[in-house]
Coordinates of C-alpha atoms and ligand atoms in Angstrom, one line a residue:
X58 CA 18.9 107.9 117.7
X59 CA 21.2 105.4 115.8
X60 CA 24.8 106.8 115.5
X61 CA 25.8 108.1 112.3
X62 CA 28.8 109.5 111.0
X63 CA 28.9 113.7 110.3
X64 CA 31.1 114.5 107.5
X65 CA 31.0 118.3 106.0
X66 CA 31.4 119.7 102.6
X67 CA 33.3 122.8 103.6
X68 CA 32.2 125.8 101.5
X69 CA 32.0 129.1 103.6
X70 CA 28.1 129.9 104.0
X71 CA 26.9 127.2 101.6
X72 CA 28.4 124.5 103.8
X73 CA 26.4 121.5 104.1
X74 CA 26.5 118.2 106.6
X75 CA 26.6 114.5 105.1
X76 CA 24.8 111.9 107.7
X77 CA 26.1 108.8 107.0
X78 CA 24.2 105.6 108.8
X79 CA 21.4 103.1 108.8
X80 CA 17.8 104.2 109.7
X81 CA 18.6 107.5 108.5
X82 CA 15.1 107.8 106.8
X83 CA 13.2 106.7 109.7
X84 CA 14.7 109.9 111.5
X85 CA 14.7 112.6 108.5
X86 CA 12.1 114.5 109.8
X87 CA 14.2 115.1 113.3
X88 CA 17.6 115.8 111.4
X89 CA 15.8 118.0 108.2
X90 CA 13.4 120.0 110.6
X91 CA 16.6 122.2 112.2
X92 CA 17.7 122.7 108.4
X93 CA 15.0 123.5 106.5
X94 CA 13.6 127.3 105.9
X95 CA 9.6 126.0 107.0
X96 CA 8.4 123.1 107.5
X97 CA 7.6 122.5 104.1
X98 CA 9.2 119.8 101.5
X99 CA 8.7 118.8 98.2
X100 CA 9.8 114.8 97.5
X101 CA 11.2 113.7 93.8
X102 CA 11.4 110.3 93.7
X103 CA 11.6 107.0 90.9
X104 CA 8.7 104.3 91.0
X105 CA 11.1 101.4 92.2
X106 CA 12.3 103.8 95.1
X107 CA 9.2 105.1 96.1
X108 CA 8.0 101.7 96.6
X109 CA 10.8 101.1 99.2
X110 CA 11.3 104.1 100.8
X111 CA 8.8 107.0 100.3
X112 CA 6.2 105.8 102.7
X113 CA 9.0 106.0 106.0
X114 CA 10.5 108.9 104.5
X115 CA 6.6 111.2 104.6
X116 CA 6.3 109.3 108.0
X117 CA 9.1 110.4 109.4
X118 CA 8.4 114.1 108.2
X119 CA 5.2 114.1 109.4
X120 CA 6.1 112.7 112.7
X121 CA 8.2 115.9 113.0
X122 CA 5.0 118.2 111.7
X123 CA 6.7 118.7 108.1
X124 CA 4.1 118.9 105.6
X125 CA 5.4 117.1 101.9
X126 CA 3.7 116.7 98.5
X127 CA 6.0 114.5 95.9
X128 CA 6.1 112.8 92.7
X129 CA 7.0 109.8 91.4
X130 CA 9.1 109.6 88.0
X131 CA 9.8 106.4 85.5
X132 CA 12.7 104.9 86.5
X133 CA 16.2 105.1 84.4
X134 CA 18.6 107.6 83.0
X135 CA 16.3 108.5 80.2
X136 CA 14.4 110.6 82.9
X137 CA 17.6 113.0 82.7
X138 CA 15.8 114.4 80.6
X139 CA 14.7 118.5 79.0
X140 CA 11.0 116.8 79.0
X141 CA 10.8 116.0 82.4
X142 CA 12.9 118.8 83.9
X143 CA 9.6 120.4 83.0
X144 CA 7.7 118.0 84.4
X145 CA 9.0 118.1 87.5
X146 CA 9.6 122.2 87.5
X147 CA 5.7 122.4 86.2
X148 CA 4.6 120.2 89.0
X149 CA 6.2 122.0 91.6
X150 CA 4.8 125.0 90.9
X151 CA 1.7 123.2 90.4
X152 CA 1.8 122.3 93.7
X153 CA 2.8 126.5 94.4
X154 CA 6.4 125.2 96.1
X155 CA 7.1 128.8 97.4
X156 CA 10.5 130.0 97.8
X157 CA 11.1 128.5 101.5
X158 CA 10.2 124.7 100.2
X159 CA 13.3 122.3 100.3
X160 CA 13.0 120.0 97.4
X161 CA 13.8 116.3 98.6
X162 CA 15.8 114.1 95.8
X163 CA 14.7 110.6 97.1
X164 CA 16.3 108.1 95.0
X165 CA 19.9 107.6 92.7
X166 CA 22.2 109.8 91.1
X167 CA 18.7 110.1 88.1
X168 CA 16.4 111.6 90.5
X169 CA 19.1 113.5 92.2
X170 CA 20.5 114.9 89.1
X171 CA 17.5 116.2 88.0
X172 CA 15.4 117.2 91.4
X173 CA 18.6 119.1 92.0
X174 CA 18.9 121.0 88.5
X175 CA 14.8 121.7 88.6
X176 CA 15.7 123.1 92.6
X177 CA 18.0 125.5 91.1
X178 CA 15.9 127.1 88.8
X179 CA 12.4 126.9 90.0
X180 CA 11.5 130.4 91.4
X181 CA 15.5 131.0 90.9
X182 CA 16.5 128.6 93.2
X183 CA 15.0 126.6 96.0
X184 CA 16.8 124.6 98.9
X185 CA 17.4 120.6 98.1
X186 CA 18.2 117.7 100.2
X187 CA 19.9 114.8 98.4
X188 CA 19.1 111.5 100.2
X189 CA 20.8 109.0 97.9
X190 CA 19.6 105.1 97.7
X191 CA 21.9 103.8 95.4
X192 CA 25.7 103.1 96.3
X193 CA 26.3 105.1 93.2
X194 CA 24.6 107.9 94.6
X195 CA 25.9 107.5 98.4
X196 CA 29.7 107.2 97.4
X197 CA 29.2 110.1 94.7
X198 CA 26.7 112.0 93.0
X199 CA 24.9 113.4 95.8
X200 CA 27.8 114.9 97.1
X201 CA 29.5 118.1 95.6
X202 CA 26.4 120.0 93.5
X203 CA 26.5 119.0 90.3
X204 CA 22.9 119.0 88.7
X205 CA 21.4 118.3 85.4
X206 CA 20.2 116.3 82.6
X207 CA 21.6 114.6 79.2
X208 CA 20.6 116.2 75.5
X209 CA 20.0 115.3 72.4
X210 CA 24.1 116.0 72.1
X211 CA 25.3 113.9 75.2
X212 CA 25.1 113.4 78.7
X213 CA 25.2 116.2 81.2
X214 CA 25.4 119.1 78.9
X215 CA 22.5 120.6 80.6
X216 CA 22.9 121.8 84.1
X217 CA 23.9 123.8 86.8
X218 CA 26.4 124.0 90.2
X219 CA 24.0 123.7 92.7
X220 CA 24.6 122.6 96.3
X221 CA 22.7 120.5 98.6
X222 CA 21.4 121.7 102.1
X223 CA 22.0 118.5 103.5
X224 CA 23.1 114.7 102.6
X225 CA 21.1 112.3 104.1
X226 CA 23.0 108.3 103.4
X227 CA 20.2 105.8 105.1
X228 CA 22.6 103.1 104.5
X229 CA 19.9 100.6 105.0
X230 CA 18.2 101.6 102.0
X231 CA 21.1 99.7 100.1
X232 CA 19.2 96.2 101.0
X233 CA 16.5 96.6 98.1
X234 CA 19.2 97.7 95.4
X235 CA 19.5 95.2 92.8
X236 CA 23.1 93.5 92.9
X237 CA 23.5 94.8 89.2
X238 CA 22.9 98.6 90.5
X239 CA 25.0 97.8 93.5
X240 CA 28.5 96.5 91.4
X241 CA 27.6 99.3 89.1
X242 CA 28.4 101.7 91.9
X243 CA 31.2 100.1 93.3
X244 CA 33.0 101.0 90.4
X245 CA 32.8 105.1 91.7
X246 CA 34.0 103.5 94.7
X247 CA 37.4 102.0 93.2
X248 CA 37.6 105.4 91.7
X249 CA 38.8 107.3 94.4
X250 CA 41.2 104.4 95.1
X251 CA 42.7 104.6 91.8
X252 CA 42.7 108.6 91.2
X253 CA 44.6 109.1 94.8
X254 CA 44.5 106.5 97.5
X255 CA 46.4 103.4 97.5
X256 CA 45.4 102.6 100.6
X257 CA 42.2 102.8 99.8
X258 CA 42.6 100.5 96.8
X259 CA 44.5 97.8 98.2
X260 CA 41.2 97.6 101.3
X261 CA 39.1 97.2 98.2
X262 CA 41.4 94.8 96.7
X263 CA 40.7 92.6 100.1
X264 CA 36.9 94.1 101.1
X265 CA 35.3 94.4 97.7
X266 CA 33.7 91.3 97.7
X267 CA 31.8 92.2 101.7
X268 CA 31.1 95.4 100.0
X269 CA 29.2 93.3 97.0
X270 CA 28.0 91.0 99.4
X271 CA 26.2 93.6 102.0
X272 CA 28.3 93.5 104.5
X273 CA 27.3 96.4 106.8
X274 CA 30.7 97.5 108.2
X275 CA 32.4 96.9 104.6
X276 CA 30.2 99.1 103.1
X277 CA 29.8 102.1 105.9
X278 CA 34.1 102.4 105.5
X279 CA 33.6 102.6 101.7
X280 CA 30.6 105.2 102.0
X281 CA 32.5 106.8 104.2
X282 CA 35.9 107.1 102.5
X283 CA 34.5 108.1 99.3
X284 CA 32.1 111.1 100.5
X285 CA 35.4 112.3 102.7
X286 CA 37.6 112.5 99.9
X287 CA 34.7 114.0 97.9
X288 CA 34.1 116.6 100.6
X289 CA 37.5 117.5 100.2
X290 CA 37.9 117.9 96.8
X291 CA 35.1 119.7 96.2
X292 CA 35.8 122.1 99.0
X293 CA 38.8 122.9 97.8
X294 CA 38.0 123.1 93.8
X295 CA 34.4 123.5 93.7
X296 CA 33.6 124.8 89.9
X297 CA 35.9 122.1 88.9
X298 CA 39.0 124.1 87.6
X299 CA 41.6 122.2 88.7
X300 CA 41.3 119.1 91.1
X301 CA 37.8 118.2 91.0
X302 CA 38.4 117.4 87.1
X303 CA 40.2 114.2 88.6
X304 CA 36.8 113.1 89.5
X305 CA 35.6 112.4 85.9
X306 CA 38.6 109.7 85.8
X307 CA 37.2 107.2 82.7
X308 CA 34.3 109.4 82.4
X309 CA 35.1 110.9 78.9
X310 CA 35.5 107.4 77.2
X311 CA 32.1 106.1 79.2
X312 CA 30.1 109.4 78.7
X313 CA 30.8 108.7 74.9
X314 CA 29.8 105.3 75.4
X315 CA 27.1 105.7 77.3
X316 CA 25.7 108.5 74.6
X317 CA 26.1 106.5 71.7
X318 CA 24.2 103.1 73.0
X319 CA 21.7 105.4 74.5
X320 CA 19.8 105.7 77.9
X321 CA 17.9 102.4 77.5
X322 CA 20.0 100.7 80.6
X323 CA 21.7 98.2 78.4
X324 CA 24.6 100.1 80.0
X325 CA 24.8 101.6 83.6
X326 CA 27.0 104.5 83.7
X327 CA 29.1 103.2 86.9
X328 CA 29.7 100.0 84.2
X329 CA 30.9 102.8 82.0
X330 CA 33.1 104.3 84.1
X331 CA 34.5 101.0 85.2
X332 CA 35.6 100.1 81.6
X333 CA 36.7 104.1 81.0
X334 CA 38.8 103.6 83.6
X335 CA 40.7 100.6 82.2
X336 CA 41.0 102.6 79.2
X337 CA 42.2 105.6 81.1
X338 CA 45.1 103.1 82.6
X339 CA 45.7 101.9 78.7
X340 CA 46.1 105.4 77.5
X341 CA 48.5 105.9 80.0
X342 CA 50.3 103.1 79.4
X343 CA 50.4 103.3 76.1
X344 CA 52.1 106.4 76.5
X345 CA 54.6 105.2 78.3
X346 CA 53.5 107.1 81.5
X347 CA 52.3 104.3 83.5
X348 CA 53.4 100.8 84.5
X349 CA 51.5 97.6 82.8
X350 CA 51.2 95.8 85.7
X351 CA 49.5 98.3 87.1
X352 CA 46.5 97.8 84.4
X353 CA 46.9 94.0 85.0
X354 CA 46.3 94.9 88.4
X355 CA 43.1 96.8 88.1
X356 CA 41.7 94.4 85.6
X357 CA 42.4 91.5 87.8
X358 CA 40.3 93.4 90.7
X359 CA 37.3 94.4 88.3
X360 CA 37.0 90.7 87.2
X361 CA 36.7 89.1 90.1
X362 CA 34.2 91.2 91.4
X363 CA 32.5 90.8 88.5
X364 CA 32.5 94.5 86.8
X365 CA 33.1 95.0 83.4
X366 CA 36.5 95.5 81.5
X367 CA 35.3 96.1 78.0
X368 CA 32.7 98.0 76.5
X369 CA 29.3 95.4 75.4
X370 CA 29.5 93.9 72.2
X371 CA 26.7 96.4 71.2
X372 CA 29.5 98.8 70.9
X373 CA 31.4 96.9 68.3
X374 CA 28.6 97.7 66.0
X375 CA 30.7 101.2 66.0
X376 CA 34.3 102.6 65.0
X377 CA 36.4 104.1 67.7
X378 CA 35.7 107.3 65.3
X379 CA 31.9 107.5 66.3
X380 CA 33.4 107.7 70.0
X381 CA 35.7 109.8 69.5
X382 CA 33.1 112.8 68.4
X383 CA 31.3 112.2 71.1
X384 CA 34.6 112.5 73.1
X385 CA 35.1 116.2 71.5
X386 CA 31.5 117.3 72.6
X387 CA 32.6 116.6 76.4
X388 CA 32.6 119.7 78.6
X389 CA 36.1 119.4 79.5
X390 CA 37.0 120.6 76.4
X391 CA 39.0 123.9 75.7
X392 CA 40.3 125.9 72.8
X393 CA 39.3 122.6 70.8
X394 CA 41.6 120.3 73.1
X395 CA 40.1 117.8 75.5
X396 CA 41.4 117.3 78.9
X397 CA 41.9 113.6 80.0
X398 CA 42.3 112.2 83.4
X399 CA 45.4 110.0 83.2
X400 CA 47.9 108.0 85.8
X401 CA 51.3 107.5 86.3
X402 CA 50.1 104.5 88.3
X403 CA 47.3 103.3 90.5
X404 CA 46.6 106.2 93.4
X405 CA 48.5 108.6 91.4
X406 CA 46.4 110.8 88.4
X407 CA 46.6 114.0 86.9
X408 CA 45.5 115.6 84.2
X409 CA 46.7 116.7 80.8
X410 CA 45.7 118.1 77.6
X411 CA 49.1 116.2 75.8
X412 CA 47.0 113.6 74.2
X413 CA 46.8 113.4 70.3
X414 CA 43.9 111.7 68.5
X415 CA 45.6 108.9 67.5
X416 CA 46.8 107.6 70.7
X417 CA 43.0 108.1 72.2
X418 CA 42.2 105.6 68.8
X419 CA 44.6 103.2 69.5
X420 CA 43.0 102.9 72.5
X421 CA 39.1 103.0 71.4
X422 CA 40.2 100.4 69.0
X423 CA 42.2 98.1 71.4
X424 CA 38.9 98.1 73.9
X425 CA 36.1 97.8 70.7
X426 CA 38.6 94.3 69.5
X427 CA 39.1 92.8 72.7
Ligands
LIG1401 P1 19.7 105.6 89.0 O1 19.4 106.8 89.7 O2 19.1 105.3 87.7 O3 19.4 104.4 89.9 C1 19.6 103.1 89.5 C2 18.4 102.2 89.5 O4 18.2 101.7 90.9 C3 17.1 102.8 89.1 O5 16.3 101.9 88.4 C4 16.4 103.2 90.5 O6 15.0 103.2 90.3 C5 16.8 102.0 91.3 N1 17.0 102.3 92.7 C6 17.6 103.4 93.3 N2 17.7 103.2 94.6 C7 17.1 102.0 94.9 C8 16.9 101.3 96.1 N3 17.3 101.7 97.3 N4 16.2 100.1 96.0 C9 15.8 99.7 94.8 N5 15.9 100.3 93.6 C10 16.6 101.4 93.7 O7 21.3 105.4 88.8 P2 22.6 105.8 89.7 O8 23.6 104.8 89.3 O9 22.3 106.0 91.1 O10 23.0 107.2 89.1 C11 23.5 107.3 87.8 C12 23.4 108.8 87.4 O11 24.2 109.6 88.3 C13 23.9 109.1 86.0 O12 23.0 109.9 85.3 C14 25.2 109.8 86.2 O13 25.5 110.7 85.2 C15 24.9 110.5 87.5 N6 26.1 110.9 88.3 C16 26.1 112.2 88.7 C17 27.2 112.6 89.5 C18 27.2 114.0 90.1 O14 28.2 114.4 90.6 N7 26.1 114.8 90.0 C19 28.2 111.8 89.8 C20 28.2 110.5 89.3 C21 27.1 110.1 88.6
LIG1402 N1 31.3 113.0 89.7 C1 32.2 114.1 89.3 C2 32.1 115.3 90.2 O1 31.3 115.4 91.0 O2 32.8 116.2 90.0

């Protein structure tokens, strides 16, 4: 066996290993086989991933006598979808997944989104296994159990806390991610530098670019930083009522973004989140709570590496109004009052509901004229 790293997400009787290392697919049946109910699995997967990394993956499983069935879904985030929740629900059962199948979520934070939401309520709940291929995915979403899909009102209204039986990171898989998909989550990445780990910022500051590049130890420290200080934040705050909320740091300005130009992938949601951050640090400045050079800072890092520091020109086709309904639709909201993730500097946010509307405009405006 190659070595990997063994990280857990610490939640009583619902704890759950991450594996973190290269080759990890090739051995999944060996790792899964002690962790699953029967030897049994059901694989949800995206065309350009199954065309990588399904055929090693039901190798491997077979090697180790588990029997698998899977389907394939269009790429994109358009397949967060209510349609295809029943698609891949109806297929399951089509397939007569009984209660002691583990549902496999082969592919990005798409296919693990919804694999895992469509786990949690087929026959009320079946295991799932996340084994994330995109850095996005690795660094984030398949750590922590949160499932579901966008609606017709915005993204992730639909879903369910739902957590993984295992995390499977076959850091290898990152060699056929496109470079765009690869930046895109590198921005999750610099967001646990920025929301509470100058440390960690100032390595990416100096690493980033080995990261973009493929370097193998560059990215095996950021995979590894990132699902540690996941693990911990969602041990301690798992239904997101305090802590965790420090997670979503830019999300509420990309999430409206990313709702209002649509799921067509003319904007990835880690490019969203790099932007929201930005305009996370300008709320903050604005508000006199954080330092400017700070901002400077993280704008400086962003362009060199090539991600994002304004929303695309496609939004300027909007006013920061449009946005800023989308904005009050988010699920952070309570009693009417939305709760933002903001920073006194880089390493150091918190959150707060002492934000008016017209200080949230200044800022939609500043980013839609820049
Ligand atoms: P994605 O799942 O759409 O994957 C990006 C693209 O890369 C897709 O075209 C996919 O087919 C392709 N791909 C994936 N792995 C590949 C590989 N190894 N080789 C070649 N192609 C590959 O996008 P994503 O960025 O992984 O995830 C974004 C989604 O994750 C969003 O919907 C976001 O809301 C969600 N998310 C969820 C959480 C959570 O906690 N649940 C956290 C962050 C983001
Ligand atoms: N990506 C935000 C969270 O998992 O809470």
């Amino acid at each position: 066996m190659t070595e990997s790293t063994l990280l857990t997400v610490a939640l009583q009787d619902r704890s759950y290993p991450i594996d973190i290392g290269a080759g990890l697919i090739e051995q999944a049946g060996k790792i899964l086989a002690p962790l699953i109910q029967k030897p049994r699995v059901y694989i949800v997967t995206d065309e350009n991933v199954a065309e990588h990394h399904l055929a090693p993956l039901q190798d491997s499983l077979q090697t180790s006598n588990i029997d698998s069935d899977y389907l394939i879904l269009p790429p994109g985030e358009s397949t967060k979808s209510f349609a295809n929740l029943q698609v891949v629900v109806e297929s399951m059962l089509s397939a007569k997944v009984e209660r002691s199948t583990t549902v496999i979520a082969l592919g990005g934070g798409v296919v693990g989104d919804l694999a895992g939401f469509a786990a949690s309520v087929t026959l009320r709940g079946i295991d799932f296994v996340q084994i994330p291929t995109t850095l996005l995915a690795q660094v984030d979403s398949s750590v922590g159990g949160k499932t579901g899909i966008n609606t017709g009102q915005g993204k992730n209204l639909a879903g369910s806390f739902y957590q993984p039986k295992a995390v499977l990171v076959d850091t290898d898989t990152l060699a056929t991610l496109p470079d765009r998909e690869r930046l895109a989550g590198y921005a999750e990445v610099c967001k646990y530098g920025l929301l509470g780990d100058l440390k960690l910022w100032e390595w990416l500051e100096k690493n980033g670019e080995k990261i973009l590049s493929g370097d193998d130890k560059a990215i095996t420290h950021a995979i590894e930083a990132s699902c540690r200080a996941k693990a911990r934040i969602v041990a301690e705050d798992e239904r997101e009522s305090g802590v965790r909320a420090l997670l979503n740091l830019g999300h509420t300005f990309a999430h409206a973004f990313e709702a209002e130009l649509g799921y067509s992938g003319a904007l990835l949601h880690g490019e969203a989140v790099a932007f929201g951050m930005l305009m996370a640090f300008d709320l903050s400045v604005r508000l006199g709570l954080c330092p400017a050079s700070d901002i400077d800072r993280v704008r400086t890092h962003f362009e060199t590496v090539g991600l994002p520091v304004n929303p695309p020109e496609l939004a300027r086709n909007f006013t920061a109004d449009v946005f800023l309904k989308h904005m009050a639709q988010d699920k952070k909201v309570a009693d009417g009052a939305l709760t933002f993730v903001l920073l006194h500097g880089i390493g150091q946010a918190f959150l707060t509901q002492n934000v008016s509307p017209r200080d949230v405009t200044a800022t939609l405006n500043a980013a839609l004229t820049a």
